[in-house]
């Protein structure tokens, strides 16, 4: 049997977080440590440009390289779309065993807090039954039906690199590669949205969900489980474990055209922004509209 693809990175992440926390707690016990901490924060704030150049950027690059290598390892050694049903069956088995124990704990995923887009220690996981949901694969896509079916831990970088060479993309594609389908759907990704296509979750056609009973159901907007389908966005995994989703896709070209329209008054900017955001039918309609304001009156509207 293949080991979980997150086992080694998860262990390393937990060790680093635990060690860092222990060192920080120990350091704060030394005389004058709180004052030194205040001075250090003030220094980094006053000289943040240098701090970003020599510390934050190199660490960010190292982090990106580490996660790119991790993603490559998962795709190369653990990708197996044909084993999706077996992976779901294993999760169901873990849930059935939890039910048989009857220990009163709640269910949660075994995904570490360090893997989240907002890294942190998730204290509730310590007292919950953690279920390993190692679902990282793009399962299938249909050019005829204009859909792609993916597992919840597929991220935006992985999905865009799969679709764009084929001439397709998601109608709403958040710009951060590390954001996962499951997080954007269950947590409602509001960072990128569109007057034509709505939010990310508005483009989900159906969802495969594992309930706390161990039952696997597929829900959509019109079927017998439509209430569950409507409740999944913003549920943060409280209604079940997401096993896969089917998402709309649209044709795309290699490049996009962005217009920059400077506006010298608030009224002009609002008028142009409203004009583009309300037009979704004409040949010149924009897929996305953004505006950047430099002052109360000066702004630039950017239809794409």
Tab-separated table of C-alpha atoms in Angstrom:
chain	number	residue	atom	x	y	z
A	1	UNK	CA	0.000	0.000	0.000
A	2	UNK	CA	1.240	3.486	-0.795
A	3	UNK	CA	1.970	5.737	2.195
A	4	UNK	CA	-0.119	8.903	2.470
A	5	UNK	CA	1.532	11.600	0.319
A	6	UNK	CA	1.329	14.114	3.154
A	7	UNK	CA	2.847	11.875	5.834
A	8	UNK	CA	6.461	13.038	5.581
A	9	UNK	CA	5.749	16.765	4.937
A	10	UNK	CA	3.139	16.730	7.694
A	11	UNK	CA	5.591	15.253	10.211
A	12	UNK	CA	8.277	17.765	9.252
A	13	UNK	CA	5.783	20.641	9.481
A	14	UNK	CA	4.598	19.572	12.929
A	15	UNK	CA	8.188	19.197	14.154
A	16	UNK	CA	9.155	22.664	12.891
A	17	UNK	CA	6.080	24.322	14.400
A	18	UNK	CA	6.532	22.535	17.730
A	19	UNK	CA	10.238	23.369	17.920
A	20	UNK	CA	9.672	27.008	16.967
A	21	UNK	CA	6.912	27.359	19.550
A	22	UNK	CA	9.054	25.784	22.277
A	23	UNK	CA	12.044	28.006	21.475
A	24	UNK	CA	9.850	31.130	21.454
A	25	UNK	CA	8.292	30.256	24.830
A	26	UNK	CA	11.687	29.545	26.367
A	27	UNK	CA	13.198	32.756	25.007
A	28	UNK	CA	10.405	34.876	26.487
A	29	UNK	CA	11.343	33.687	30.003
A	30	UNK	CA	14.730	35.423	29.932
A	31	UNK	CA	14.966	38.802	31.720
A	32	UNK	CA	14.230	41.678	29.355
A	33	UNK	CA	12.821	39.375	26.665
A	34	UNK	CA	9.436	41.165	26.355
A	35	UNK	CA	11.171	44.532	25.933
A	36	UNK	CA	13.560	43.057	23.344
A	37	UNK	CA	10.587	41.625	21.484
A	38	UNK	CA	8.965	45.070	21.382
A	39	UNK	CA	12.194	46.644	20.101
A	40	UNK	CA	12.538	43.932	17.462
A	41	UNK	CA	8.985	44.477	16.202
A	42	UNK	CA	9.520	48.258	16.068
A	43	UNK	CA	12.814	47.768	14.218
A	44	UNK	CA	11.255	45.437	11.636
A	45	UNK	CA	8.368	47.861	11.146
A	46	UNK	CA	10.597	50.921	10.706
A	47	UNK	CA	12.981	49.064	8.367
A	48	UNK	CA	10.490	46.725	6.762
A	49	UNK	CA	11.848	47.295	3.255
A	50	UNK	CA	15.233	45.812	4.142
A	51	UNK	CA	13.591	43.111	6.227
A	52	UNK	CA	11.415	42.069	3.275
A	53	UNK	CA	14.362	42.050	0.832
A	54	UNK	CA	16.797	40.042	2.964
A	55	UNK	CA	14.449	37.800	4.967
A	56	UNK	CA	10.856	37.608	3.733
A	57	UNK	CA	11.539	37.239	0.000
A	58	UNK	CA	14.222	34.528	0.361
A	59	UNK	CA	12.063	32.595	2.821
A	60	UNK	CA	9.054	32.968	0.521
A	61	UNK	CA	11.084	31.659	-2.421
A	62	UNK	CA	12.290	28.691	-0.357
A	63	UNK	CA	8.706	27.971	0.713
A	64	UNK	CA	7.478	28.076	-2.913
A	65	UNK	CA	10.280	25.757	-4.052
A	66	UNK	CA	9.500	23.321	-1.230
A	67	UNK	CA	5.804	23.210	-2.080
A	68	UNK	CA	6.506	22.944	-5.831
A	69	UNK	CA	8.727	19.930	-5.122
A	70	UNK	CA	6.064	18.474	-2.843
A	71	UNK	CA	3.385	18.929	-5.539
A	72	UNK	CA	5.648	17.289	-8.132
A	73	UNK	CA	6.218	14.298	-5.854
A	74	UNK	CA	2.477	13.895	-5.272
A	75	UNK	CA	1.673	14.084	-9.001
A	76	UNK	CA	4.545	11.807	-10.004
A	77	UNK	CA	4.447	9.093	-7.352
A	78	UNK	CA	0.957	9.197	-5.844
A	79	UNK	CA	-1.361	10.353	-8.639
A	80	UNK	CA	-3.856	7.608	-9.458
A	81	UNK	CA	-7.263	8.902	-10.602
A	82	UNK	CA	-8.429	5.344	-11.215
A	83	UNK	CA	-8.073	4.638	-7.468
A	84	UNK	CA	-10.511	7.393	-6.449
A	85	UNK	CA	-13.266	4.976	-5.455
A	86	UNK	CA	-10.847	2.954	-3.315
A	87	UNK	CA	-9.614	6.092	-1.560
A	88	UNK	CA	-13.204	7.110	-0.829
A	89	UNK	CA	-13.925	3.574	0.392
A	90	UNK	CA	-11.012	3.814	2.815
A	91	UNK	CA	-12.329	7.109	4.222
A	92	UNK	CA	-15.752	5.516	4.668
A	93	UNK	CA	-14.101	2.606	6.485
A	94	UNK	CA	-12.339	4.993	8.873
A	95	UNK	CA	-15.679	6.704	9.587
A	96	UNK	CA	-17.420	3.368	10.247
A	97	UNK	CA	-14.680	2.408	12.716
A	98	UNK	CA	-15.105	5.779	14.453
A	99	UNK	CA	-18.835	5.132	14.765
A	100	UNK	CA	-18.214	1.666	16.188
A	101	UNK	CA	-15.856	3.052	18.853
A	102	UNK	CA	-18.433	5.571	20.022
A	103	UNK	CA	-15.783	7.625	21.819
A	104	UNK	CA	-17.728	10.892	21.535
A	105	UNK	CA	-15.088	12.679	19.472
A	106	UNK	CA	-15.877	14.793	16.435
A	107	UNK	CA	-14.550	14.162	12.957
A	108	UNK	CA	-12.038	16.371	11.135
A	109	UNK	CA	-9.480	15.971	8.395
A	110	UNK	CA	-5.902	15.044	9.235
A	111	UNK	CA	-4.602	17.964	7.147
A	112	UNK	CA	-2.165	20.029	9.176
A	113	UNK	CA	-2.784	23.685	9.947
A	114	UNK	CA	0.577	24.531	8.365
A	115	UNK	CA	-0.844	23.428	4.996
A	116	UNK	CA	-3.644	25.993	5.128
A	117	UNK	CA	-3.485	29.279	3.221
A	118	UNK	CA	-3.682	30.830	6.709
A	119	UNK	CA	-1.101	28.732	8.594
A	120	UNK	CA	-1.756	28.121	12.257
A	121	UNK	CA	-2.226	25.506	14.930
A	122	UNK	CA	-5.700	23.968	14.853
A	123	UNK	CA	-6.240	23.063	18.517
A	124	UNK	CA	-9.596	21.354	17.899
A	125	UNK	CA	-7.875	18.631	15.848
A	126	UNK	CA	-6.037	17.405	18.932
A	127	UNK	CA	-9.318	16.304	20.526
A	128	UNK	CA	-10.989	15.065	17.324
A	129	UNK	CA	-10.774	11.900	15.261
A	130	UNK	CA	-8.609	12.842	12.292
A	131	UNK	CA	-9.480	11.241	8.970
A	132	UNK	CA	-6.788	11.171	6.281
A	133	UNK	CA	-8.395	12.477	3.077
A	134	UNK	CA	-5.548	12.193	0.574
A	135	UNK	CA	-7.511	13.331	-2.461
A	136	UNK	CA	-5.176	15.228	-4.808
A	137	UNK	CA	-6.149	14.088	-8.312
A	138	UNK	CA	-7.791	15.555	-11.384
A	139	UNK	CA	-10.155	12.699	-12.170
A	140	UNK	CA	-11.534	13.491	-15.629
A	141	UNK	CA	-12.625	16.239	-17.967
A	142	UNK	CA	-15.159	16.483	-20.794
A	143	UNK	CA	-14.773	18.842	-23.722
A	144	UNK	CA	-18.290	17.958	-24.838
A	145	UNK	CA	-19.923	18.736	-21.490
A	146	UNK	CA	-17.437	21.539	-20.681
A	147	UNK	CA	-16.667	20.173	-17.221
A	148	UNK	CA	-13.757	18.933	-15.156
A	149	UNK	CA	-14.049	16.562	-12.187
A	150	UNK	CA	-11.449	16.919	-9.449
A	151	UNK	CA	-10.694	15.857	-5.894
A	152	UNK	CA	-10.817	18.556	-3.186
A	153	UNK	CA	-7.065	18.979	-2.626
A	154	UNK	CA	-6.382	19.834	-6.253
A	155	UNK	CA	-5.128	23.418	-6.225
A	156	UNK	CA	-5.504	26.278	-8.673
A	157	UNK	CA	-1.969	25.947	-10.014
A	158	UNK	CA	-2.431	22.253	-10.725
A	159	UNK	CA	-5.802	22.809	-12.368
A	160	UNK	CA	-4.752	25.762	-14.517
A	161	UNK	CA	-1.657	23.906	-15.760
A	162	UNK	CA	-3.937	21.032	-16.743
A	163	UNK	CA	-6.665	23.048	-18.476
A	164	UNK	CA	-4.968	26.022	-20.149
A	165	UNK	CA	-2.783	23.972	-22.583
A	166	UNK	CA	-6.038	22.351	-23.730
A	167	UNK	CA	-7.569	25.787	-24.419
A	168	UNK	CA	-9.849	25.911	-21.367
A	169	UNK	CA	-9.957	27.469	-17.925
A	170	UNK	CA	-12.273	27.870	-14.954
A	171	UNK	CA	-14.800	30.709	-15.294
A	172	UNK	CA	-13.538	32.064	-11.963
A	173	UNK	CA	-9.858	31.287	-11.357
A	174	UNK	CA	-8.391	32.677	-8.105
A	175	UNK	CA	-4.881	34.007	-8.606
A	176	UNK	CA	-3.112	32.103	-5.812
A	177	UNK	CA	-1.817	28.718	-6.980
A	178	UNK	CA	-1.955	27.134	-3.508
A	179	UNK	CA	-5.705	27.629	-3.022
A	180	UNK	CA	-7.506	24.281	-3.172
A	181	UNK	CA	-10.830	23.431	-4.767
A	182	UNK	CA	-12.184	22.146	-1.463
A	183	UNK	CA	-11.193	25.283	0.428
A	184	UNK	CA	-12.622	27.618	-2.200
A	185	UNK	CA	-15.880	25.677	-2.383
A	186	UNK	CA	-16.546	24.848	1.258
A	187	UNK	CA	-15.076	28.134	2.490
A	188	UNK	CA	-16.477	30.369	-0.294
A	189	UNK	CA	-13.509	31.903	-2.051
A	190	UNK	CA	-14.551	35.535	-2.472
A	191	UNK	CA	-11.196	36.898	-3.558
A	192	UNK	CA	-11.943	36.506	-7.286
A	193	UNK	CA	-15.487	36.844	-8.577
A	194	UNK	CA	-17.226	37.921	-11.741
A	195	UNK	CA	-20.406	39.702	-12.809
A	196	UNK	CA	-20.835	37.017	-15.500
A	197	UNK	CA	-19.973	33.844	-13.618
A	198	UNK	CA	-20.420	34.769	-9.955
A	199	UNK	CA	-18.263	33.279	-7.200
A	200	UNK	CA	-16.143	30.146	-7.459
A	201	UNK	CA	-18.865	28.002	-5.878
A	202	UNK	CA	-21.438	29.247	-8.415
A	203	UNK	CA	-19.611	27.196	-11.053
A	204	UNK	CA	-19.796	23.889	-9.189
A	205	UNK	CA	-22.186	21.530	-10.993
A	206	UNK	CA	-22.197	18.637	-8.526
A	207	UNK	CA	-20.406	17.446	-5.405
A	208	UNK	CA	-19.570	14.012	-4.040
A	209	UNK	CA	-19.809	14.081	-0.248
A	210	UNK	CA	-19.003	11.543	2.473
A	211	UNK	CA	-21.403	11.943	5.377
A	212	UNK	CA	-20.739	11.211	9.054
A	213	UNK	CA	-22.760	8.025	8.602
A	214	UNK	CA	-20.165	6.752	6.130
A	215	UNK	CA	-22.617	7.119	3.264
A	216	UNK	CA	-21.414	8.615	-0.029
A	217	UNK	CA	-23.874	10.789	-1.929
A	218	UNK	CA	-23.663	12.971	-5.016
A	219	UNK	CA	-25.663	16.188	-4.875
A	220	UNK	CA	-26.488	18.910	-7.366
A	221	UNK	CA	-28.867	21.846	-7.709
A	222	UNK	CA	-31.844	19.812	-8.935
A	223	UNK	CA	-31.526	16.333	-7.445
A	224	UNK	CA	-32.914	14.834	-4.226
A	225	UNK	CA	-30.025	16.260	-2.189
A	226	UNK	CA	-30.310	19.823	-3.506
A	227	UNK	CA	-30.622	21.237	0.035
A	228	UNK	CA	-27.228	19.794	0.927
A	229	UNK	CA	-25.753	21.115	-2.317
A	230	UNK	CA	-26.955	24.637	-1.503
A	231	UNK	CA	-25.645	24.400	2.062
A	232	UNK	CA	-22.108	23.206	1.228
A	233	UNK	CA	-20.630	26.652	0.395
A	234	UNK	CA	-19.470	28.315	3.612
A	235	UNK	CA	-20.020	25.081	5.578
A	236	UNK	CA	-16.266	24.665	6.205
A	237	UNK	CA	-16.542	20.884	6.116
A	238	UNK	CA	-19.134	20.679	8.907
A	239	UNK	CA	-21.642	18.771	6.753
A	240	UNK	CA	-19.327	16.056	5.484
A	241	UNK	CA	-16.031	15.301	3.782
A	242	UNK	CA	-15.812	16.504	0.195
A	243	UNK	CA	-14.673	13.665	-2.090
A	244	UNK	CA	-14.903	15.325	-5.516
A	245	UNK	CA	-16.611	18.121	-7.428
A	246	UNK	CA	-17.548	18.681	-11.046
A	247	UNK	CA	-16.821	22.225	-12.228
A	248	UNK	CA	-17.778	24.199	-15.328
A	249	UNK	CA	-14.990	25.164	-17.715
A	250	UNK	CA	-14.925	27.744	-20.514
A	251	UNK	CA	-12.695	28.256	-23.586
A	252	UNK	CA	-9.707	30.542	-23.146
A	253	UNK	CA	-7.002	32.032	-25.309
A	254	UNK	CA	-3.287	32.308	-24.684
A	255	UNK	CA	-3.454	36.019	-23.829
A	256	UNK	CA	-6.029	38.390	-22.379
A	257	UNK	CA	-6.712	42.005	-23.275
A	258	UNK	CA	-6.864	44.496	-20.401
A	259	UNK	CA	-7.999	48.059	-20.985
A	260	UNK	CA	-6.824	50.835	-18.646
A	261	UNK	CA	-9.367	53.639	-18.440
A	262	UNK	CA	-8.202	56.569	-16.232
A	263	UNK	CA	-11.042	58.514	-14.605
A	264	UNK	CA	-10.634	61.999	-13.149
A	265	UNK	CA	-13.806	61.957	-11.066
A	266	UNK	CA	-15.659	59.510	-8.853
A	267	UNK	CA	-18.829	59.903	-10.893
A	268	UNK	CA	-17.015	59.071	-14.133
A	269	UNK	CA	-15.316	56.029	-12.577
A	270	UNK	CA	-18.554	54.670	-11.131
A	271	UNK	CA	-20.349	55.230	-14.431
A	272	UNK	CA	-17.753	53.336	-16.482
A	273	UNK	CA	-17.438	50.546	-13.900
A	274	UNK	CA	-21.229	50.136	-13.791
A	275	UNK	CA	-21.440	50.153	-17.575
A	276	UNK	CA	-19.010	47.254	-17.946
A	277	UNK	CA	-20.223	45.263	-14.952
A	278	UNK	CA	-23.861	45.374	-16.103
A	279	UNK	CA	-23.053	44.377	-19.688
A	280	UNK	CA	-22.710	40.605	-20.034
A	281	UNK	CA	-24.280	40.056	-23.462
A	282	UNK	CA	-22.729	42.372	-26.058
A	283	UNK	CA	-19.701	41.460	-28.176
A	284	UNK	CA	-17.589	44.041	-26.332
A	285	UNK	CA	-18.590	42.913	-22.853
A	286	UNK	CA	-15.816	42.268	-20.357
A	287	UNK	CA	-15.393	38.995	-18.479
A	288	UNK	CA	-13.953	40.799	-15.458
A	289	UNK	CA	-13.975	44.405	-14.292
A	290	UNK	CA	-11.679	45.875	-11.663
A	291	UNK	CA	-11.087	49.393	-10.401
A	292	UNK	CA	-8.161	50.883	-8.523
A	293	UNK	CA	-8.750	54.153	-6.678
A	294	UNK	CA	-5.841	56.499	-5.924
A	295	UNK	CA	-7.949	59.118	-4.174
A	296	UNK	CA	-11.596	60.045	-3.742
A	297	UNK	CA	-11.748	61.334	-7.324
A	298	UNK	CA	-8.900	59.615	-9.217
A	299	UNK	CA	-9.226	56.003	-10.288
A	300	UNK	CA	-8.565	53.639	-13.154
A	301	UNK	CA	-11.144	51.119	-14.376
A	302	UNK	CA	-9.755	47.914	-15.894
A	303	UNK	CA	-12.159	45.792	-17.953
A	304	UNK	CA	-10.678	42.476	-19.108
